[in-house]
PDB file of C-alpha atoms in Angstrom:
ATOM      1  CA  MET A 211     -14.390  -8.968  93.252  1.00  0.00           C
ATOM      2  CA  MET A 212     -13.565 -12.378  94.686  1.00  0.00           C
ATOM      3  CA  ASP A 213      -9.966 -13.299  94.031  1.00  0.00           C
ATOM      4  CA  PHE A 214      -8.781 -16.875  94.042  1.00  0.00           C
ATOM      5  CA  GLU A 215      -7.498 -16.799  97.620  1.00  0.00           C
ATOM      6  CA  ILE A 216     -10.947 -15.905  98.971  1.00  0.00           C
ATOM      7  CA  PHE A 217     -12.508 -18.561  96.743  1.00  0.00           C
ATOM      8  CA  GLU A 218      -9.992 -21.144  97.967  1.00  0.00           C
ATOM      9  CA  ASN A 219     -10.696 -20.325 101.611  1.00  0.00           C
ATOM     10  CA  THR A 220     -14.430 -20.626 100.960  1.00  0.00           C
ATOM     11  CA  VAL A 221     -14.286 -24.010  99.253  1.00  0.00           C
ATOM     12  CA  ARG A 222     -11.847 -25.380 101.830  1.00  0.00           C
ATOM     13  CA  THR A 223     -14.381 -24.467 104.509  1.00  0.00           C
ATOM     14  CA  VAL A 224     -17.455 -25.736 102.666  1.00  0.00           C
ATOM     15  CA  PHE A 225     -15.820 -28.797 101.088  1.00  0.00           C
ATOM     16  CA  PRO A 226     -13.065 -29.853 103.515  1.00  0.00           C
ATOM     17  CA  GLU A 227     -12.539 -33.050 101.491  1.00  0.00           C
ATOM     18  CA  ILE A 228     -11.203 -31.093  98.496  1.00  0.00           C
ATOM     19  CA  ASN A 229      -7.695 -32.068  97.419  1.00  0.00           C
ATOM     20  CA  ALA A 230      -4.706 -30.163  96.071  1.00  0.00           C
ATOM     21  CA  GLU A 231      -5.201 -31.348  92.486  1.00  0.00           C
ATOM     22  CA  ALA A 232      -8.721 -29.928  92.393  1.00  0.00           C
ATOM     23  CA  LEU A 233      -7.563 -26.615  93.864  1.00  0.00           C
ATOM     24  CA  GLY A 234      -4.875 -26.404  91.186  1.00  0.00           C
ATOM     25  CA  GLN A 235      -7.469 -26.955  88.470  1.00  0.00           C
ATOM     26  CA  PHE A 236      -9.716 -24.297  89.978  1.00  0.00           C
ATOM     27  CA  ARG A 237      -6.791 -21.882  90.014  1.00  0.00           C
ATOM     28  CA  ALA A 238      -6.201 -22.558  86.311  1.00  0.00           C
ATOM     29  CA  LEU A 239      -9.754 -21.510  85.419  1.00  0.00           C
ATOM     30  CA  GLY A 240      -9.036 -17.814  85.992  1.00  0.00           C
ATOM     31  CA  PRO A 241      -6.435 -17.256  83.258  1.00  0.00           C
ATOM     32  CA  LEU A 242      -8.111 -19.756  80.928  1.00  0.00           C
ATOM     33  CA  TYR A 243     -11.473 -18.008  80.990  1.00  0.00           C
ATOM     34  CA  ARG A 244      -9.861 -14.590  80.704  1.00  0.00           C
ATOM     35  CA  GLU A 245      -7.990 -15.707  77.593  1.00  0.00           C
ATOM     36  CA  TRP A 246     -10.962 -17.383  75.930  1.00  0.00           C
ATOM     37  CA  ASN A 247     -13.412 -14.662  76.913  1.00  0.00           C
ATOM     38  CA  SER A 248     -11.277 -12.115  75.073  1.00  0.00           C
ATOM     39  CA  LYS A 249     -11.910 -14.162  71.893  1.00  0.00           C
ATOM     40  CA  ILE A 250     -15.408 -15.525  72.448  1.00  0.00           C
ATOM     41  CA  ASN A 251     -17.695 -13.721  74.849  1.00  0.00           C
ATOM     42  CA  VAL A 252     -19.224 -16.413  77.096  1.00  0.00           C
ATOM     43  CA  ILE A 253     -19.101 -14.300  80.268  1.00  0.00           C
ATOM     44  CA  SER A 254     -20.046 -10.629  80.349  1.00  0.00           C
ATOM     45  CA  ARG A 255     -16.853  -8.626  80.083  1.00  0.00           C
ATOM     46  CA  LYS A 256     -18.114  -6.530  82.980  1.00  0.00           C
ATOM     47  CA  ASP A 257     -18.379  -9.712  85.034  1.00  0.00           C
ATOM     48  CA  ILE A 258     -15.136 -11.525  84.231  1.00  0.00           C
ATOM     49  CA  ASP A 259     -13.472 -10.097  87.344  1.00  0.00           C
ATOM     50  CA  ASN A 260     -16.163 -11.894  89.358  1.00  0.00           C
ATOM     51  CA  LEU A 261     -15.528 -15.249  87.684  1.00  0.00           C
ATOM     52  CA  TYR A 262     -14.916 -17.169  90.909  1.00  0.00           C
ATOM     53  CA  MET A 263     -17.856 -15.783  92.904  1.00  0.00           C
ATOM     54  CA  HIS A 264     -20.499 -15.360  90.217  1.00  0.00           C
ATOM     55  CA  HIS A 265     -19.747 -18.449  88.142  1.00  0.00           C
ATOM     56  CA  VAL A 266     -17.399 -21.008  89.713  1.00  0.00           C
ATOM     57  CA  LEU A 267     -18.652 -20.871  93.294  1.00  0.00           C
ATOM     58  CA  HIS A 268     -22.243 -20.534  92.108  1.00  0.00           C
ATOM     59  CA  SER A 269     -21.838 -23.770  90.121  1.00  0.00           C
ATOM     60  CA  LEU A 270     -20.606 -25.524  93.252  1.00  0.00           C
ATOM     61  CA  ALA A 271     -23.862 -24.672  95.048  1.00  0.00           C
ATOM     62  CA  ILE A 272     -25.209 -27.907  93.552  1.00  0.00           C
ATOM     63  CA  ALA A 273     -22.490 -29.848  95.357  1.00  0.00           C
ATOM     64  CA  GLY A 274     -23.277 -27.823  98.473  1.00  0.00           C
ATOM     65  CA  TYR A 275     -26.894 -28.910  98.287  1.00  0.00           C
ATOM     66  CA  MET A 276     -25.792 -32.525  97.944  1.00  0.00           C
ATOM     67  CA  ARG A 277     -23.423 -32.290 100.883  1.00  0.00           C
ATOM     68  CA  LEU A 278     -26.113 -30.943 103.226  1.00  0.00           C
ATOM     69  CA  ASN A 279     -29.209 -32.701 101.919  1.00  0.00           C
ATOM     70  CA  MET A 280     -27.967 -35.843 100.138  1.00  0.00           C
ATOM     71  CA  PRO A 281     -24.987 -36.912 102.260  1.00  0.00           C
ATOM     72  CA  ALA A 282     -25.018 -40.509 101.010  1.00  0.00           C
ATOM     73  CA  VAL A 283     -24.792 -39.391  97.380  1.00  0.00           C
ATOM     74  CA  TYR A 284     -22.180 -36.745  98.155  1.00  0.00           C
ATOM     75  CA  GLY A 285     -20.159 -39.232 100.213  1.00  0.00           C
ATOM     76  CA  ARG A 286     -20.203 -41.736  97.367  1.00  0.00           C
ATOM     77  CA  LEU A 287     -18.897 -39.170  94.877  1.00  0.00           C
ATOM     78  CA  ILE A 288     -16.219 -37.771  97.161  1.00  0.00           C
ATOM     79  CA  SER A 289     -14.986 -41.158  98.390  1.00  0.00           C
ATOM     80  CA  ALA A 290     -14.684 -42.312  94.784  1.00  0.00           C
ATOM     81  CA  ALA A 291     -12.695 -39.173  93.991  1.00  0.00           C
ATOM     82  CA  HIS A 292     -10.303 -39.852  96.848  1.00  0.00           C
ATOM     83  CA  LYS A 293      -9.752 -43.412  95.647  1.00  0.00           C
ATOM     84  CA  GLY A 294      -9.143 -42.122  92.136  1.00  0.00           C
ATOM     85  CA  THR A 295     -11.556 -44.672  90.676  1.00  0.00           C
ATOM     86  CA  ASP A 296     -15.229 -45.081  89.998  1.00  0.00           C
ATOM     87  CA  SER A 297     -17.251 -46.150  93.015  1.00  0.00           C
ATOM     88  CA  GLU A 298     -18.252 -49.774  93.464  1.00  0.00           C
ATOM     89  CA  GLU A 299     -21.706 -48.917  92.125  1.00  0.00           C
ATOM     90  CA  GLY A 300     -20.230 -47.719  88.841  1.00  0.00           C
ATOM     91  CA  PRO A 301     -19.734 -44.196  87.461  1.00  0.00           C
ATOM     92  CA  VAL A 302     -22.371 -41.539  87.950  1.00  0.00           C
ATOM     93  CA  THR A 303     -23.302 -39.683  84.764  1.00  0.00           C
ATOM     94  CA  VAL A 304     -24.440 -36.061  84.560  1.00  0.00           C
ATOM     95  CA  LEU A 305     -25.791 -34.013  81.660  1.00  0.00           C
ATOM     96  CA  ASP A 306     -25.183 -30.251  81.824  1.00  0.00           C
ATOM     97  CA  ILE A 307     -27.850 -28.784  79.555  1.00  0.00           C
ATOM     98  CA  GLY A 308     -27.171 -25.358  78.052  1.00  0.00           C
ATOM     99  CA  THR A 309     -23.697 -25.309  79.549  1.00  0.00           C
ATOM    100  CA  GLY A 310     -22.549 -22.190  77.679  1.00  0.00           C
ATOM    101  CA  GLY A 311     -18.865 -21.814  78.520  1.00  0.00           C
ATOM    102  CA  GLY A 312     -18.968 -24.749  80.946  1.00  0.00           C
ATOM    103  CA  PHE A 313     -21.163 -23.819  83.911  1.00  0.00           C
ATOM    104  CA  PRO A 314     -22.064 -25.534  86.139  1.00  0.00           C
ATOM    105  CA  GLY A 315     -20.435 -28.599  84.579  1.00  0.00           C
ATOM    106  CA  ILE A 316     -16.722 -27.752  84.671  1.00  0.00           C
ATOM    107  CA  PRO A 317     -16.513 -26.688  88.347  1.00  0.00           C
ATOM    108  CA  LEU A 318     -18.543 -29.773  89.337  1.00  0.00           C
ATOM    109  CA  ALA A 319     -16.318 -32.000  87.194  1.00  0.00           C
ATOM    110  CA  ILE A 320     -13.263 -30.669  89.031  1.00  0.00           C
ATOM    111  CA  LEU A 321     -14.816 -31.411  92.414  1.00  0.00           C
ATOM    112  CA  PHE A 322     -16.069 -34.859  91.341  1.00  0.00           C
ATOM    113  CA  PRO A 323     -13.399 -36.262  88.979  1.00  0.00           C
ATOM    114  CA  THR A 324     -14.917 -39.771  88.800  1.00  0.00           C
ATOM    115  CA  VAL A 325     -18.338 -38.506  87.707  1.00  0.00           C
ATOM    116  CA  ARG A 326     -18.804 -38.527  83.928  1.00  0.00           C
ATOM    117  CA  PHE A 327     -20.047 -35.137  82.704  1.00  0.00           C
ATOM    118  CA  THR A 328     -21.573 -34.443  79.301  1.00  0.00           C
ATOM    119  CA  LEU A 329     -21.644 -30.703  78.574  1.00  0.00           C
ATOM    120  CA  CYS A 330     -24.241 -29.859  75.943  1.00  0.00           C
ATOM    121  CA  ASP A 331     -24.958 -26.583  74.146  1.00  0.00           C
ATOM    122  CA  SER A 332     -26.446 -25.789  70.758  1.00  0.00           C
ATOM    123  CA  VAL A 333     -24.125 -22.786  70.229  1.00  0.00           C
ATOM    124  CA  GLY A 334     -20.884 -24.018  68.696  1.00  0.00           C
ATOM    125  CA  LYS A 335     -18.597 -21.196  69.800  1.00  0.00           C
ATOM    126  CA  LYS A 336     -19.701 -21.556  73.432  1.00  0.00           C
ATOM    127  CA  ILE A 337     -19.153 -25.306  73.533  1.00  0.00           C
ATOM    128  CA  LEU A 338     -15.725 -24.739  71.951  1.00  0.00           C
ATOM    129  CA  VAL A 339     -14.742 -22.651  74.994  1.00  0.00           C
ATOM    130  CA  ALA A 340     -16.016 -25.337  77.374  1.00  0.00           C
ATOM    131  CA  LYS A 341     -14.096 -28.018  75.454  1.00  0.00           C
ATOM    132  CA  GLU A 342     -10.825 -26.093  75.409  1.00  0.00           C
ATOM    133  CA  VAL A 343     -11.032 -25.088  79.081  1.00  0.00           C
ATOM    134  CA  ALA A 344     -11.796 -28.669  80.165  1.00  0.00           C
ATOM    135  CA  GLU A 345      -8.914 -30.048  78.115  1.00  0.00           C
ATOM    136  CA  SER A 346      -6.497 -27.389  79.343  1.00  0.00           C
ATOM    137  CA  CYS A 347      -7.385 -28.269  82.942  1.00  0.00           C
ATOM    138  CA  GLY A 348      -6.704 -31.937  82.234  1.00  0.00           C
ATOM    139  CA  LEU A 349     -10.275 -33.034  82.950  1.00  0.00           C
ATOM    140  CA  LYS A 350     -10.621 -36.644  81.787  1.00  0.00           C
ATOM    141  CA  ASN A 351     -14.259 -36.898  82.898  1.00  0.00           C
ATOM    142  CA  VAL A 352     -15.762 -34.278  80.561  1.00  0.00           C
ATOM    143  CA  GLU A 353     -17.142 -34.647  77.057  1.00  0.00           C
ATOM    144  CA  THR A 354     -18.632 -31.749  75.124  1.00  0.00           C
ATOM    145  CA  VAL A 355     -21.490 -32.014  72.644  1.00  0.00           C
ATOM    146  CA  ASN A 356     -22.592 -29.340  70.211  1.00  0.00           C
ATOM    147  CA  ALA A 357     -26.261 -30.254  69.909  1.00  0.00           C
ATOM    148  CA  ARG A 358     -29.729 -29.547  71.186  1.00  0.00           C
ATOM    149  CA  ALA A 359     -30.396 -31.513  74.367  1.00  0.00           C
ATOM    150  CA  GLU A 360     -33.536 -33.162  73.013  1.00  0.00           C
ATOM    151  CA  SER A 361     -31.461 -34.796  70.269  1.00  0.00           C
ATOM    152  CA  LEU A 362     -29.400 -36.817  72.765  1.00  0.00           C
ATOM    153  CA  ASP A 363     -30.542 -40.437  72.982  1.00  0.00           C
ATOM    154  CA  ARG A 364     -28.872 -41.306  76.282  1.00  0.00           C
ATOM    155  CA  GLN A 365     -30.060 -41.380  79.860  1.00  0.00           C
ATOM    156  CA  PHE A 366     -28.090 -39.943  82.770  1.00  0.00           C
ATOM    157  CA  ASN A 367     -28.184 -40.231  86.537  1.00  0.00           C
ATOM    158  CA  TYR A 368     -28.626 -36.474  86.907  1.00  0.00           C
ATOM    159  CA  ILE A 369     -29.190 -33.357  84.853  1.00  0.00           C
ATOM    160  CA  VAL A 370     -27.844 -29.951  85.904  1.00  0.00           C
ATOM    161  CA  SER A 371     -28.615 -26.514  84.517  1.00  0.00           C
ATOM    162  CA  ARG A 372     -27.879 -22.907  85.332  1.00  0.00           C
ATOM    163  CA  ALA A 373     -30.620 -20.400  84.534  1.00  0.00           C
ATOM    164  CA  VAL A 374     -31.245 -22.081  81.182  1.00  0.00           C
ATOM    165  CA  ALA A 375     -35.033 -21.917  80.923  1.00  0.00           C
ATOM    166  CA  PRO A 376     -38.224 -22.003  82.986  1.00  0.00           C
ATOM    167  CA  PHE A 377     -39.483 -25.488  83.803  1.00  0.00           C
ATOM    168  CA  ASP A 378     -42.286 -25.424  81.226  1.00  0.00           C
ATOM    169  CA  ILE A 379     -39.622 -25.136  78.518  1.00  0.00           C
ATOM    170  CA  LEU A 380     -36.932 -27.248  80.195  1.00  0.00           C
ATOM    171  CA  MET A 381     -38.965 -30.344  81.055  1.00  0.00           C
ATOM    172  CA  PRO A 382     -39.918 -31.366  77.487  1.00  0.00           C
ATOM    173  CA  LEU A 383     -36.228 -31.126  76.533  1.00  0.00           C
ATOM    174  CA  ILE A 384     -35.079 -33.555  79.236  1.00  0.00           C
ATOM    175  CA  LYS A 385     -38.007 -35.964  79.339  1.00  0.00           C
ATOM    176  CA  GLY A 386     -36.735 -39.523  79.698  1.00  0.00           C
ATOM    177  CA  LYS A 387     -33.113 -38.401  80.001  1.00  0.00           C
ATOM    178  CA  TYR A 388     -32.571 -38.740  83.774  1.00  0.00           C
ATOM    179  CA  ARG A 389     -33.054 -41.391  86.419  1.00  0.00           C
ATOM    180  CA  GLU A 390     -32.216 -39.830  89.779  1.00  0.00           C
ATOM    181  CA  GLY A 391     -32.955 -36.138  89.540  1.00  0.00           C
ATOM    182  CA  VAL A 392     -32.508 -32.642  88.119  1.00  0.00           C
ATOM    183  CA  PHE A 393     -30.610 -29.751  89.734  1.00  0.00           C
ATOM    184  CA  CYS A 394     -31.407 -26.221  88.566  1.00  0.00           C
ATOM    185  CA  LEU A 395     -29.673 -23.036  89.671  1.00  0.00           C
ATOM    186  CA  LYS A 396     -32.240 -20.264  89.707  1.00  0.00           C
ATOM    187  CA  GLY A 397     -33.042 -16.979  91.397  1.00  0.00           C
ATOM    188  CA  GLY A 398     -35.994 -14.827  92.329  1.00  0.00           C
ATOM    189  CA  ASP A 399     -39.584 -15.862  92.943  1.00  0.00           C
ATOM    190  CA  VAL A 400     -40.107 -19.406  91.665  1.00  0.00           C
ATOM    191  CA  VAL A 401     -43.357 -20.235  93.496  1.00  0.00           C
ATOM    192  CA  GLU A 402     -45.566 -19.895  90.415  1.00  0.00           C
ATOM    193  CA  GLU A 403     -43.111 -21.740  88.210  1.00  0.00           C
ATOM    194  CA  ILE A 404     -42.885 -24.676  90.611  1.00  0.00           C
ATOM    195  CA  ALA A 405     -46.654 -24.796  91.084  1.00  0.00           C
ATOM    196  CA  GLY A 406     -47.060 -24.997  87.308  1.00  0.00           C
ATOM    197  CA  LEU A 407     -44.422 -27.728  87.119  1.00  0.00           C
ATOM    198  CA  MET A 408     -46.109 -29.841  89.798  1.00  0.00           C
ATOM    199  CA  GLY A 409     -49.549 -29.420  88.268  1.00  0.00           C
ATOM    200  CA  ARG A 410     -48.562 -30.108  84.689  1.00  0.00           C
ATOM    201  CA  TYR A 411     -46.478 -33.181  85.479  1.00  0.00           C
ATOM    202  CA  LYS A 412     -48.625 -34.378  88.403  1.00  0.00           C
ATOM    203  CA  LEU A 413     -45.667 -34.466  90.774  1.00  0.00           C
ATOM    204  CA  GLN A 414     -46.230 -35.732  94.271  1.00  0.00           C
ATOM    205  CA  LYS A 415     -45.693 -33.434  97.210  1.00  0.00           C
ATOM    206  CA  GLY A 416     -42.073 -33.580  98.342  1.00  0.00           C
ATOM    207  CA  MET A 417     -40.587 -34.302  94.907  1.00  0.00           C
ATOM    208  CA  VAL A 418     -39.446 -30.690  94.387  1.00  0.00           C
ATOM    209  CA  HIS A 419     -36.954 -29.240  96.870  1.00  0.00           C
ATOM    210  CA  VAL A 420     -35.951 -25.566  97.079  1.00  0.00           C
ATOM    211  CA  TRP A 421     -32.770 -24.594  98.902  1.00  0.00           C
ATOM    212  CA  LYS A 422     -31.346 -21.127  99.531  1.00  0.00           C
ATOM    213  CA  THR A 423     -27.669 -21.046  98.590  1.00  0.00           C
ATOM    214  CA  GLU A 424     -27.027 -18.342 101.199  1.00  0.00           C
ATOM    215  CA  GLU A 425     -27.380 -21.100 103.818  1.00  0.00           C
ATOM    216  CA  MET A 426     -23.943 -22.270 102.716  1.00  0.00           C
ATOM    217  CA  PHE A 427     -22.368 -19.260 101.020  1.00  0.00           C
ATOM    218  CA  SER A 428     -22.898 -16.320 103.368  1.00  0.00           C
ATOM    219  CA  LEU A 429     -22.100 -13.673 100.764  1.00  0.00           C
ATOM    220  CA  PRO A 430     -24.410 -10.858  99.559  1.00  0.00           C
ATOM    221  CA  TYR A 431     -24.343 -12.147  95.973  1.00  0.00           C
ATOM    222  CA  TYR A 432     -26.134 -15.354  97.009  1.00  0.00           C
ATOM    223  CA  GLU A 433     -29.149 -13.707  98.612  1.00  0.00           C
ATOM    224  CA  GLY A 434     -32.177 -14.907  96.662  1.00  0.00           C
ATOM    225  CA  LYS A 435     -30.241 -17.514  94.712  1.00  0.00           C
ATOM    226  CA  LEU A 436     -31.637 -21.051  94.816  1.00  0.00           C
ATOM    227  CA  VAL A 437     -30.875 -24.666  94.072  1.00  0.00           C
ATOM    228  CA  ILE A 438     -34.002 -26.494  92.957  1.00  0.00           C
ATOM    229  CA  PHE A 439     -33.816 -30.285  93.038  1.00  0.00           C
ATOM    230  CA  LEU A 440     -36.436 -32.351  91.241  1.00  0.00           C
ATOM    231  CA  GLU A 441     -36.388 -35.972  92.354  1.00  0.00           C
ATOM    232  CA  GLY A 442     -36.332 -38.598  89.654  1.00  0.00           C
ATOM    233  CA  ASP A 443     -39.243 -40.993  89.321  1.00  0.00           C
ATOM    234  CA  LYS A 444     -38.502 -43.981  87.118  1.00  0.00           C
ATOM    235  CA  ASN A 445     -42.169 -44.708  86.610  1.00  0.00           C
ATOM    236  CA  ARG A 446     -42.825 -41.122  85.518  1.00  0.00           C
ATOM    237  CA  GLN A 447     -39.808 -41.239  83.181  1.00  0.00           C
ATOM    238  CA  LYS A 448     -41.188 -44.117  81.100  1.00  0.00           C
TER     239      LYS A 448
END
């Protein structure tokens, strides 16, 4: 079990820019999820003691990928957070598809408070938990939507997902809904899945990036866990 102190030490090391307000909000997640999970089961009851390592820290692997591989994007989001305002380029928008109880959206929204997150799930009781947790943490940059993702008629800078569906199911749901890219948290052997994705959508070589989360989080749980980043292509999105 990873208690909050170990989690805090990890994120301070990985994200040295993190501020006290964000750490306070992360600390609040523990009791909030315990309370809500006793009413509505969004996290396995066997796994609730591993909330910070299996769910919160795992969600932040997307930010870890950005920090190492997209430093300009990460720098923009963090510098805006430190200023307490949107960046000069305007707010970044993110859709969390199939968010369940709020993962990866809520941890990312805490780290990037000037990014506008839309948390979407078709299961009403799950999105209720995400809504209540976000509000209790004082997150002003989160909206929750009880709907199927394909019904949304907006476009976002990025889409994030956590083990929601294989790409052949996911891609039709998000077609035309992102401009800059898609981050998926996955695990296991994804070679066949990615090959199918590239063939079906005629993606150019280098548009799909696979990153091992254990490069940043040197913990046994993260062995075999991946961040997959699909670059946006405005021409392909038309």
